[in-house]
mmCIF file of C-alpha atoms in Angstrom:
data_model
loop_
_atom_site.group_PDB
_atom_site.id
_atom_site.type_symbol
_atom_site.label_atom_id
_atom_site.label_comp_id
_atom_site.label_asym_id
_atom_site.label_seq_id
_atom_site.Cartn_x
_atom_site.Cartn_y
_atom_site.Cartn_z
ATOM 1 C CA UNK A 1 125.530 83.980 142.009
ATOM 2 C CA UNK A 2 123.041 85.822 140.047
ATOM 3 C CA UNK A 3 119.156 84.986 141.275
ATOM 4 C CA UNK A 4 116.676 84.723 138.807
ATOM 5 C CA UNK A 5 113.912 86.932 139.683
ATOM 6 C CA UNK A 6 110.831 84.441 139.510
ATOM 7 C CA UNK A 7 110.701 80.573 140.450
ATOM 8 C CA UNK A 8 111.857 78.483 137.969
ATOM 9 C CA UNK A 9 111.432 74.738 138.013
ATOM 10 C CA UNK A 10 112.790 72.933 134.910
ATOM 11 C CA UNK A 11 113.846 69.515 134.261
ATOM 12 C CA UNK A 12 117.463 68.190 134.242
ATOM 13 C CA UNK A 13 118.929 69.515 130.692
ATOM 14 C CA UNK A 14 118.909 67.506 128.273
ATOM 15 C CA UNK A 15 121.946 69.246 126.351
ATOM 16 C CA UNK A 16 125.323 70.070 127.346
ATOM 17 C CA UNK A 17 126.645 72.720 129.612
ATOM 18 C CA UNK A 18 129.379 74.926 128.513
ATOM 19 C CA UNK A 19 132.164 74.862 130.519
ATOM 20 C CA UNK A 20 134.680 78.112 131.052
ATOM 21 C CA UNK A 21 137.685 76.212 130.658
ATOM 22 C CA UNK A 22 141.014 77.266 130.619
ATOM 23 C CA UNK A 23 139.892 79.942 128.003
ATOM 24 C CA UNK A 24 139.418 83.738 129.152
ATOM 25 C CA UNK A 25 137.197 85.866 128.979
ATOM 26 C CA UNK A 26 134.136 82.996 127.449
ATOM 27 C CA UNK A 27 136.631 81.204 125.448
ATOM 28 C CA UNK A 28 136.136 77.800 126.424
ATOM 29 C CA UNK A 29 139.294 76.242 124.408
ATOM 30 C CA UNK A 30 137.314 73.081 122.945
ATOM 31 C CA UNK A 31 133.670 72.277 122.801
ATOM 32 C CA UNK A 32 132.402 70.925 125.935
ATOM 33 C CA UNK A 33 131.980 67.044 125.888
ATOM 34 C CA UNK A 34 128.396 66.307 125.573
ATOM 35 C CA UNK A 35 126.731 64.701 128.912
ATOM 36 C CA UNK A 36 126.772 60.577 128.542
ATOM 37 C CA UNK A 37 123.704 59.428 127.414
ATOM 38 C CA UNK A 38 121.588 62.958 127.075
ATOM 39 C CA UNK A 39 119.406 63.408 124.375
ATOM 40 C CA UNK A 40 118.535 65.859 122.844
ATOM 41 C CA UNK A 41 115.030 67.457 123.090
ATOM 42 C CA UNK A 42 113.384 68.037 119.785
ATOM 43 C CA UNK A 43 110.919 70.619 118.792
ATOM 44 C CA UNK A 44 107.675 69.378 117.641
ATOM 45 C CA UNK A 45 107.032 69.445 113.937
ATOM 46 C CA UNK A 46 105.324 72.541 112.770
ATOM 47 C CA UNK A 47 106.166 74.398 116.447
ATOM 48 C CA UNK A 48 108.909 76.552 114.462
ATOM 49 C CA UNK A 49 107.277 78.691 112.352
ATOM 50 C CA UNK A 50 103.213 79.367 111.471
ATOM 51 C CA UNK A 51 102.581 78.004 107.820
ATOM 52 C CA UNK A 52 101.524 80.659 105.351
ATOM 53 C CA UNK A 53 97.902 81.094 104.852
ATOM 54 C CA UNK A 54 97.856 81.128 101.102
ATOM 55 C CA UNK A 55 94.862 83.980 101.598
ATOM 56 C CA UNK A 56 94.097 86.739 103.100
ATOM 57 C CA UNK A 57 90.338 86.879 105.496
ATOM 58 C CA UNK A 58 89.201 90.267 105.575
ATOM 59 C CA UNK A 59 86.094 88.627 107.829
ATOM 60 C CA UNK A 60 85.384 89.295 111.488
ATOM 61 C CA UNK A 61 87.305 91.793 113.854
ATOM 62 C CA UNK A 62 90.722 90.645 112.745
ATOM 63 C CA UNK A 63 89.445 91.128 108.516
ATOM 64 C CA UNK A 64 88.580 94.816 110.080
ATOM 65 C CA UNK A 65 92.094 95.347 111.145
ATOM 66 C CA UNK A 66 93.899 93.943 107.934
ATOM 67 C CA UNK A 67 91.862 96.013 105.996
ATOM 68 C CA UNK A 68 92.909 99.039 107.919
ATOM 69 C CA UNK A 69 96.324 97.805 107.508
ATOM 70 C CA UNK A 70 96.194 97.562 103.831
ATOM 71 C CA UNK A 71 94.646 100.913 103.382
ATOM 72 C CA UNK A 72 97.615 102.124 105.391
ATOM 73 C CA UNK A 73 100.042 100.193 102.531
ATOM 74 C CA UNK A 74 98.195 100.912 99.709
ATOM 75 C CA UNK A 75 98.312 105.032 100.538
ATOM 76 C CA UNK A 76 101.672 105.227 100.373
ATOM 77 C CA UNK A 77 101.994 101.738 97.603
ATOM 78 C CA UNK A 78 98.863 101.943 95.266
ATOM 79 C CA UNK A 79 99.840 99.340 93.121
ATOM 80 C CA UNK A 80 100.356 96.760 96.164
ATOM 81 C CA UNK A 81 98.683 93.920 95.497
ATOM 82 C CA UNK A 82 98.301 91.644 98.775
ATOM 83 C CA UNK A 83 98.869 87.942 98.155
ATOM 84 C CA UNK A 84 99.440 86.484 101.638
ATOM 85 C CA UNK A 85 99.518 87.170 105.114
ATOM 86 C CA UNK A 86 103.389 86.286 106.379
ATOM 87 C CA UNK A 87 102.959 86.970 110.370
ATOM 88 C CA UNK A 88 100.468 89.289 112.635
ATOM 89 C CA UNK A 89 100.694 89.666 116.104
ATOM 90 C CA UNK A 90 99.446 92.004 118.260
ATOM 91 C CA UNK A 91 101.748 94.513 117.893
ATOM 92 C CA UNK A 92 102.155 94.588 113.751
ATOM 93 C CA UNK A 93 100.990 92.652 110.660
ATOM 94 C CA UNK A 94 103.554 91.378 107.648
ATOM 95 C CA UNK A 95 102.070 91.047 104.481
ATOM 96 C CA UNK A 96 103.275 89.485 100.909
ATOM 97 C CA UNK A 97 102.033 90.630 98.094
ATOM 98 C CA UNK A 98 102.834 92.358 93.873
ATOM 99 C CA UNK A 99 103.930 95.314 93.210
ATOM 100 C CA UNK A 100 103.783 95.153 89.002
ATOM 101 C CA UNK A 101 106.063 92.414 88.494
ATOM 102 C CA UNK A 102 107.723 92.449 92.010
ATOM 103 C CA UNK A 103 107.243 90.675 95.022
ATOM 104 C CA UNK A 104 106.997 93.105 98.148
ATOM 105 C CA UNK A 105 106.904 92.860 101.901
ATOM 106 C CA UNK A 106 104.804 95.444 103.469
ATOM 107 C CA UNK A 107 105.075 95.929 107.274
ATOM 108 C CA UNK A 108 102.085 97.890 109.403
ATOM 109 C CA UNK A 109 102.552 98.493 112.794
ATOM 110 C CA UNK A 110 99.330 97.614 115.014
ATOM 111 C CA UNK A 111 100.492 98.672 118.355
ATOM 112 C CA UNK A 112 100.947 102.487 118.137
ATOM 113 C CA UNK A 113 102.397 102.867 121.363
ATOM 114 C CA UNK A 114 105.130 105.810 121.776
ATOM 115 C CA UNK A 115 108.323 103.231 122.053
ATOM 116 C CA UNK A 116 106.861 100.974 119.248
ATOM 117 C CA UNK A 117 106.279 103.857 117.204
ATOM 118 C CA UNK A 118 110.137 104.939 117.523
ATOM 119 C CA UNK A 119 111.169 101.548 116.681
ATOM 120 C CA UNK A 120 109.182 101.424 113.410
ATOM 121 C CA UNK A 121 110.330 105.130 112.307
ATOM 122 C CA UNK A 122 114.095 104.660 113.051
ATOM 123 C CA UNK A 123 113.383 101.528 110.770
ATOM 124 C CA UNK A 124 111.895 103.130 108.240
ATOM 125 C CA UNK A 125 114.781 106.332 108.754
ATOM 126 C CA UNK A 126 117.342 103.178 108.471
ATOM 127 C CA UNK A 127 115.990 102.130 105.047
ATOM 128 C CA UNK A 128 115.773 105.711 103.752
ATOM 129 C CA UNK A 129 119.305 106.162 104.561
ATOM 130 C CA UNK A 130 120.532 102.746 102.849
ATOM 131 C CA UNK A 131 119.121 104.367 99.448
ATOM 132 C CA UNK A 132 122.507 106.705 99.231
ATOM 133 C CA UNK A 133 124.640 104.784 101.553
ATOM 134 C CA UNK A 134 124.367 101.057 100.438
ATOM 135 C CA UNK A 135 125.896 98.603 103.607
ATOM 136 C CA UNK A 136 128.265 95.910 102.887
ATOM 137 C CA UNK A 137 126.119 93.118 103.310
ATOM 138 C CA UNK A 138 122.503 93.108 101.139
ATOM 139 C CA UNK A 139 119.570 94.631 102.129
ATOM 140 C CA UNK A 140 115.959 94.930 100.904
ATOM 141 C CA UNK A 141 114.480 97.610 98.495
ATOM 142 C CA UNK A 142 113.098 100.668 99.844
ATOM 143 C CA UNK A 143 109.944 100.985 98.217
ATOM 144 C CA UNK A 144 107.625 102.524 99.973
ATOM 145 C CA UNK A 145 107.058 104.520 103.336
ATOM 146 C CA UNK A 146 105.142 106.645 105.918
ATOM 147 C CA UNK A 147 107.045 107.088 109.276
ATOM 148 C CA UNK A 148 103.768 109.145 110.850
ATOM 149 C CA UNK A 149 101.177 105.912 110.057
ATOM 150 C CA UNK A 150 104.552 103.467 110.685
ATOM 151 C CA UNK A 151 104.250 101.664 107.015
ATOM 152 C CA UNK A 152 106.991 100.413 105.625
ATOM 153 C CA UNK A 153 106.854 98.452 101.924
ATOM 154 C CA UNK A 154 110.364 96.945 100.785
ATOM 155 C CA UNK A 155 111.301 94.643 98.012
ATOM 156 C CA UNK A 156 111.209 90.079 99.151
ATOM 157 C CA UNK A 157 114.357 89.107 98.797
ATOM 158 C CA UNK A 158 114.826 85.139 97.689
ATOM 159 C CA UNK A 159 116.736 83.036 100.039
ATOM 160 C CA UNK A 160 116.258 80.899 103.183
ATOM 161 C CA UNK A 161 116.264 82.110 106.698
ATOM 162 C CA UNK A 162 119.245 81.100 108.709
ATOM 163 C CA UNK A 163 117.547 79.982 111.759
ATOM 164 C CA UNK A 164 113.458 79.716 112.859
ATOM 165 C CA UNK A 165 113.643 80.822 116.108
ATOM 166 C CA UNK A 166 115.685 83.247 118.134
ATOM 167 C CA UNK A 167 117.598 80.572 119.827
ATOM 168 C CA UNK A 168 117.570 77.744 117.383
ATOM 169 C CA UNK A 169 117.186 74.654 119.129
ATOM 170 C CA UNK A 170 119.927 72.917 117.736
ATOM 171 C CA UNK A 171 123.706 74.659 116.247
ATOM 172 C CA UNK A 172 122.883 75.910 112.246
ATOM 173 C CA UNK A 173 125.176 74.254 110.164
ATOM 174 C CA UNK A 174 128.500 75.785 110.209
ATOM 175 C CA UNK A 175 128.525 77.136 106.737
ATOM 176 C CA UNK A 176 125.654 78.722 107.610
ATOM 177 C CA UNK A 177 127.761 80.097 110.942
ATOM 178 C CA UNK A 178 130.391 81.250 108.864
ATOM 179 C CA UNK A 179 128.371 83.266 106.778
ATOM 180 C CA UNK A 180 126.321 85.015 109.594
ATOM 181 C CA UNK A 181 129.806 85.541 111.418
ATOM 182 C CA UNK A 182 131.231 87.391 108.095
ATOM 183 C CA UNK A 183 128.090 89.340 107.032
ATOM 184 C CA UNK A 184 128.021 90.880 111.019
ATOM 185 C CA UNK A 185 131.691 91.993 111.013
ATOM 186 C CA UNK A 186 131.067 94.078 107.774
ATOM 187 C CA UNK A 187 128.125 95.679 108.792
ATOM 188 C CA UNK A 188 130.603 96.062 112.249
ATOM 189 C CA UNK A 189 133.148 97.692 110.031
ATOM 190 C CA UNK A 190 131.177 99.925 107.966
ATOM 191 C CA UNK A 191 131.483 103.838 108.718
ATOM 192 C CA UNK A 192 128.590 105.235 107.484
ATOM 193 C CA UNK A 193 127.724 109.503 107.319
ATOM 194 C CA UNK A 194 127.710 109.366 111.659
ATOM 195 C CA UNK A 195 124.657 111.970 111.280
ATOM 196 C CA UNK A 196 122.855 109.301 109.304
ATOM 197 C CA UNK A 197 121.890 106.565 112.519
ATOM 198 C CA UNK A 198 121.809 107.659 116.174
ATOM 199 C CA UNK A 199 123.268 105.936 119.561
ATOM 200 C CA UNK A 200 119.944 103.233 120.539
ATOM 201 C CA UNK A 201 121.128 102.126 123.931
ATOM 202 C CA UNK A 202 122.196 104.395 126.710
ATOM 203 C CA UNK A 203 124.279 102.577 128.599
ATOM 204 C CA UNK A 204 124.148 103.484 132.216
ATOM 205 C CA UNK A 205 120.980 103.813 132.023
ATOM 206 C CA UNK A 206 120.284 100.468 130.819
ATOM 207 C CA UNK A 207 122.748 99.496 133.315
ATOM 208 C CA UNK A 208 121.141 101.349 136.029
ATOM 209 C CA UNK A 209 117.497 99.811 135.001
ATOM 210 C CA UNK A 210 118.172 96.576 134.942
ATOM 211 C CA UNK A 211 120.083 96.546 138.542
ATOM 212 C CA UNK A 212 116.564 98.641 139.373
ATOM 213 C CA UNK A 213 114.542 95.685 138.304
ATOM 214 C CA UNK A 214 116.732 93.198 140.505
ATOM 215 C CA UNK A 215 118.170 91.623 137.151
ATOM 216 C CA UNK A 216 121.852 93.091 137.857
ATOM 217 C CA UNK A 217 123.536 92.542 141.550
ATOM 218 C CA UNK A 218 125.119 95.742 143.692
ATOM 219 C CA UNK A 219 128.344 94.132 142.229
ATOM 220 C CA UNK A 220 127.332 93.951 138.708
ATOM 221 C CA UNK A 221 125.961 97.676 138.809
ATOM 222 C CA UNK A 222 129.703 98.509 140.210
ATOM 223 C CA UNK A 223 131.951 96.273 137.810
ATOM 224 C CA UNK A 224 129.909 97.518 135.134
ATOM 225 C CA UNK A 225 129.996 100.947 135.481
ATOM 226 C CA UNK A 226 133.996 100.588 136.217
ATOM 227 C CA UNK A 227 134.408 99.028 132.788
ATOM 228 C CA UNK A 228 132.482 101.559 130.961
ATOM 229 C CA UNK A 229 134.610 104.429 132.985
ATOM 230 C CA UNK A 230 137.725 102.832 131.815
ATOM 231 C CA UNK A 231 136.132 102.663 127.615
ATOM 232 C CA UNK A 232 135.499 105.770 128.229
ATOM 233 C CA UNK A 233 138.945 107.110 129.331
ATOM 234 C CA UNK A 234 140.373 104.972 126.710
ATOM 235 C CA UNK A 235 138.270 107.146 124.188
ATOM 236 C CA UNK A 236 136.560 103.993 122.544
ATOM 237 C CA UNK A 237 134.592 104.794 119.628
ATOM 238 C CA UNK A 238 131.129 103.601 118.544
ATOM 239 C CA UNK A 239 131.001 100.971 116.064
ATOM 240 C CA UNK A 240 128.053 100.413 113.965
ATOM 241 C CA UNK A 241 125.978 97.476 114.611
ATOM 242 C CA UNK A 242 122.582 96.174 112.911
ATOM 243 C CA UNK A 243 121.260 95.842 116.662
ATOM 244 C CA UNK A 244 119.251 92.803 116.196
ATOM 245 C CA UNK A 245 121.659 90.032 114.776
ATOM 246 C CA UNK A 246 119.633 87.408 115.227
ATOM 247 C CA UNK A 247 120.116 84.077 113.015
ATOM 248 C CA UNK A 248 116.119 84.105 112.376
ATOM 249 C CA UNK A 249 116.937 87.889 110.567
ATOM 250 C CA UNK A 250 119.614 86.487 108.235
ATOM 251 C CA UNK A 251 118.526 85.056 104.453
ATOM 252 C CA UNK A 252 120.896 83.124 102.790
ATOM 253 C CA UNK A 253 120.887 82.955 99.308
ATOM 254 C CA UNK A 254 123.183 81.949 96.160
ATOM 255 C CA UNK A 255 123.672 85.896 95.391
ATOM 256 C CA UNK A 256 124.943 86.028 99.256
ATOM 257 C CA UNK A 257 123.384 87.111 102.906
ATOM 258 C CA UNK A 258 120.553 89.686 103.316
ATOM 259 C CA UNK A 259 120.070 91.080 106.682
ATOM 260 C CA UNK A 260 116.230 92.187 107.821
ATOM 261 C CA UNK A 261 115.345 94.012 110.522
ATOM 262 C CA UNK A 262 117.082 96.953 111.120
ATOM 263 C CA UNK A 263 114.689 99.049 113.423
ATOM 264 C CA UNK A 264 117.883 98.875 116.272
ATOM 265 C CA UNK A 265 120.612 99.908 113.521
ATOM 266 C CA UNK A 266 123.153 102.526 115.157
ATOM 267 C CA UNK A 267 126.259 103.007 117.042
ATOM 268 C CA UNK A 268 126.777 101.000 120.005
ATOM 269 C CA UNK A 269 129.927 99.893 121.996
ATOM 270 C CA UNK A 270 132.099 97.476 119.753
ATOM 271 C CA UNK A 271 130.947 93.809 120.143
ATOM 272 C CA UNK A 272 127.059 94.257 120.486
ATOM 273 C CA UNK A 273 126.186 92.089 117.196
ATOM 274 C CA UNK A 274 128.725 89.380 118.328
ATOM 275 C CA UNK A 275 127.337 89.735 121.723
ATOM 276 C CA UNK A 276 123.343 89.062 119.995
ATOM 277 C CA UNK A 277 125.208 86.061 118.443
ATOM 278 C CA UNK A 278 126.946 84.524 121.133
ATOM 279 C CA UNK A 279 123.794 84.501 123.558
ATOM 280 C CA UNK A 280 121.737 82.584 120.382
ATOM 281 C CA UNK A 281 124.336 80.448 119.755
ATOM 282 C CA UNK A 282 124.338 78.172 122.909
ATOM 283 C CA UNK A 283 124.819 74.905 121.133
ATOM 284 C CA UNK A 284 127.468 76.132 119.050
ATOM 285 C CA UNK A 285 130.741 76.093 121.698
ATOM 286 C CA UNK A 286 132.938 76.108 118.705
ATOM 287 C CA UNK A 287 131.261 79.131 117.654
ATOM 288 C CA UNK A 288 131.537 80.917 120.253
ATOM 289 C CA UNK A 289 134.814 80.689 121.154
ATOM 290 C CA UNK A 290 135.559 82.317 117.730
ATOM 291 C CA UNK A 291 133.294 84.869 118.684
ATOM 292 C CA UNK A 292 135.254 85.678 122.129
ATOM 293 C CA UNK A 293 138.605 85.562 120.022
ATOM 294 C CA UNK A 294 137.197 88.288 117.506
ATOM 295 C CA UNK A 295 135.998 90.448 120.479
ATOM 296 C CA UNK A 296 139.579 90.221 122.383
ATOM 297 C CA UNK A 297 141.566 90.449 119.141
ATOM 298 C CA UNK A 298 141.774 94.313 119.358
ATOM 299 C CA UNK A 299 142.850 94.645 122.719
ATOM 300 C CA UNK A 300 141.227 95.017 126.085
ATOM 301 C CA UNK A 301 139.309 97.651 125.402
ATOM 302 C CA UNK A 302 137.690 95.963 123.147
ATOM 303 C CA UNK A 303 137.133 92.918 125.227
ATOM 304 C CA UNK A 304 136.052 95.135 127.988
ATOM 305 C CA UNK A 305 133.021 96.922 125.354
ATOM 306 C CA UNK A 306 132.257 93.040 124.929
ATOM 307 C CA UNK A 307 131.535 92.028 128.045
ATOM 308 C CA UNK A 308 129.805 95.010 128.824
ATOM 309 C CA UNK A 309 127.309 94.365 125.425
ATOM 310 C CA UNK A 310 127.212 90.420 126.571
ATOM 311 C CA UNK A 311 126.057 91.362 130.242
ATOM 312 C CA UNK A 312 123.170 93.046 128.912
ATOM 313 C CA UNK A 313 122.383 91.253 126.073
ATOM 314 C CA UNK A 314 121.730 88.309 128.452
ATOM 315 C CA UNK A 315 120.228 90.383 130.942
ATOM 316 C CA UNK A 316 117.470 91.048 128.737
ATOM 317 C CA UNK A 317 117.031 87.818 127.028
ATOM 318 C CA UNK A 318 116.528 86.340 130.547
ATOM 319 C CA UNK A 319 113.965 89.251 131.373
ATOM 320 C CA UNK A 320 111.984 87.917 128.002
ATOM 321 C CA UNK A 321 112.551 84.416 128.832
ATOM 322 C CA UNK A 322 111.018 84.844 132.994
ATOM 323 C CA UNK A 323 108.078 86.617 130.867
ATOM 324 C CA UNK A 324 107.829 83.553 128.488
ATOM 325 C CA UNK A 325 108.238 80.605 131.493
ATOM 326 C CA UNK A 326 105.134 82.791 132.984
ATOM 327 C CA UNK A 327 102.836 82.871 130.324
ATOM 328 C CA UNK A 328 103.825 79.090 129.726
ATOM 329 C CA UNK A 329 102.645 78.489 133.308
ATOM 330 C CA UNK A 330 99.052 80.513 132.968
ATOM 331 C CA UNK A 331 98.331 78.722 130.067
ATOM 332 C CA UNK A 332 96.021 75.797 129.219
ATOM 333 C CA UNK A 333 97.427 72.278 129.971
ATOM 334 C CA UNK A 334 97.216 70.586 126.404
ATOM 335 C CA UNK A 335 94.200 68.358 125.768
ATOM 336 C CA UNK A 336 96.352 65.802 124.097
ATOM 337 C CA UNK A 337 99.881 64.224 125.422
ATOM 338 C CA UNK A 338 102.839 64.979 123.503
ATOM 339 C CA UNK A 339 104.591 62.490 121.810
ATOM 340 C CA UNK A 340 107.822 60.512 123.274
ATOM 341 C CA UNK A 341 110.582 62.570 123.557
ATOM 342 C CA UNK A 342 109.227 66.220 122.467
ATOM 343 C CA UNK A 343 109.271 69.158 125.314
ATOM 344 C CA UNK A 344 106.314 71.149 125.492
ATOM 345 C CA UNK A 345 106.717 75.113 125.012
ATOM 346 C CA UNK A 346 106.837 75.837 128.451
ATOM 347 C CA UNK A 347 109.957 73.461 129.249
ATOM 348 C CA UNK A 348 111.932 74.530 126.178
ATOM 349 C CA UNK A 349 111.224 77.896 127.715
ATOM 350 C CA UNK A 350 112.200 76.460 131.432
ATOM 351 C CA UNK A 351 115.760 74.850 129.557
ATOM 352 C CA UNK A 352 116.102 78.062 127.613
ATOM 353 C CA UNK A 353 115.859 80.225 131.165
ATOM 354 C CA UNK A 354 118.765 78.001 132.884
ATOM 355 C CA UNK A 355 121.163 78.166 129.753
ATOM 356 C CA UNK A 356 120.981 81.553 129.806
ATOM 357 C CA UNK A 357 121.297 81.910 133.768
ATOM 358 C CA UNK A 358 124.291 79.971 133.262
ATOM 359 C CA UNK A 359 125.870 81.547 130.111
ATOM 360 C CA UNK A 360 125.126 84.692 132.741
ATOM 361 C CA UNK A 361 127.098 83.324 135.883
ATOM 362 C CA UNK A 362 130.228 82.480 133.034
ATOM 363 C CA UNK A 363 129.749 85.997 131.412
ATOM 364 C CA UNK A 364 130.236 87.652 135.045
ATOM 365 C CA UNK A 365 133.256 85.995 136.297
ATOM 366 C CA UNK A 366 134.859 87.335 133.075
ATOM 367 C CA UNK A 367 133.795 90.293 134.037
ATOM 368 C CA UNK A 368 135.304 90.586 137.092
ATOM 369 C CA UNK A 369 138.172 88.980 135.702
ATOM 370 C CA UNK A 370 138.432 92.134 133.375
ATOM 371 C CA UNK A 371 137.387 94.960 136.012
ATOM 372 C CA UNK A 372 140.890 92.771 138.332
ATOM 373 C CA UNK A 373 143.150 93.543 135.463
ATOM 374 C CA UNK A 374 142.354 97.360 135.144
#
């Protein structure tokens, strides 16, 4: 079974544990009965998103730093007009603001670090390209840009975001799930100019890291690198994928779904965006098993390119998830209790870790159920 790298003590789950059935390859059959008498854990109000500040400080050490930011927008955007501050962390800053009659999103990256840097410029090159080559699904309005200082300024698009956090803590509703599900598979079947977006993942190198790093078993490394051997004999071809298909990067609106985010856009093996969506979607069984039955409706090569997305999709959500239980455990113990049946941060991060560990262990033995049928 795979180990998690770090001690990990967590609570029995509240929620329900997905079962691999009679299904292959992750398709359960049914939904998974719901354990007798669990509850389910509820985020604390206001935990799911940081309200908008309705002004922007330009005060203190952080003022210093949005106004560098906004010199950085307003460069390349003079008639930006900031209204709001919509997120900053340490690595970039997202701000709202008026461009004429317009409302605009500019986005400044902070953290000029080489692989940060790369991210925000094959963002920027992703938007650039979308001018000529429109995607089937909506997108927002290049307006402005500057790949050397990584500033981007695009058009707000209206609508509501899908889900608040990158695994939402309870299934979206499935309207909403049926409208994610559509808007991936036609970015998945677009062909866009194959010049215009390059390959982001390497994948046995990624492969070869993460069994490095202790996150992939001696087995894993092998049944891995067998299935890509055999897509590769098979002469699979790259499918484009948005590379970040998270629920939280989907706005729905009445004029239909508008993807964000698209600093991962390229070709990857087919099934990487349904692989993103499948490891979010762990209280959605019914979901899911329509994912696995879209990834093994072309064949088994296209199962195989699945599984092979899904192993390290998980792998690395479980890398960010050790990092998160850690940080949990260094930090403050609150001053106040929390109320009757909320978790605190760190044990939504603790449930989070075994789902995923689990979802893992099932993703594996259909792996080596696949690698036995070569």
């Amino acid at each position: 079974m795979y180990a998690a790298t770090s001690s990990v003590s967590a609570p029995v789950r509240p929620h329900r544990t997905l079962q691999a059935g009679s299904g292959s390859y992750l398709d359960p059959g049914r939904p998974a009965a719901p354990v007798p008498g669990a509850l389910r854990a509820r985020r604390m109000p206001g935990a799911a998103a940081q309200p908008l500040s309705g002004r922007i400080d330009l005060s203190g050490p952080q003022g210093a730093q949005l106004r560098t930011a906004l010199a950085s927008v307003q460069r390349i955007c003079p008639e930006f007009a900031p209204v709001q501050v919509l997120r900053r962390s340490g690595r970039s800053v997202l701000l709202v603001g008026t461009t004429g009659r317009a409302t605009a999103v500019a986005k400044v990256l902070l953290d000029h670090s080489p692989e940060w840097r790369e991210r925000y410029r094959h963002e920027i090159a992703s938007y650039r390209a979308f001018v000529r080559h429109r995607p089937p699904v909506r997108v927002p309005r290049l307006i402005a840009a500057d790949p050397e200082n990584c500033t981007l300024v695009v058009e707000r698009m209206a609508g509501r975001v899908a889900a608040l956090q990158r695994h939402p803590v309870e299934a979206p509703p499935r309207a909403d799930l049926r409208i994610a599900l559509g808007a991936v598979c036609r970015v998945n079947q677009w062909r866009p100019p194959t010049e215009l977006f390059d390959d982001p993942l390497n994948y046995p190198q990624r492969i070869a890291r993460y069994h490095e790093l202790g996150l992939l078993t001696d087995r894993d490394l092998g049944d891995l690198q067998k299935l890509l051997h055999g897509l590769k004999l098979a002469g699979v071809q790259r499918q484009f994928n948005h590379g970040d298909a998270l629920l939280s990067n989907l706005l729905l609106s009445p004029a239909g779904p508008v993807l964000l985010d698209w600093e991962h856009a390229g070709w990857y093996l087919p099934g990487y965006d349904l692989a993103t969506l499948w490891t979010v979607l762990g209280d959605a069984p019914a979901a899911r098993s329509q994912i696995s039955r879209l990834a093994q409706a072309a064949g088994p090569a296209a199962r195989d390119a699945f599984l092979v997305n899904l192993m390290l999709v998980l792998t690395r959500e479980i890398r960010m998830s050790e990092t998160a239980v850690q940080r949990s455990m260094a930090a403050a113990v609150p001053a106040q209790p929390l109320p009757a049946g909320t978790l605190s941060s760190g044990e939504e991060q603790r449930l989070l870790l075994r789902r995923l560990h689990d979802d893992c262990g099932m993703a594996r033995r259909a792996v080596r159920a696949a690698v036995g049928t070569r």
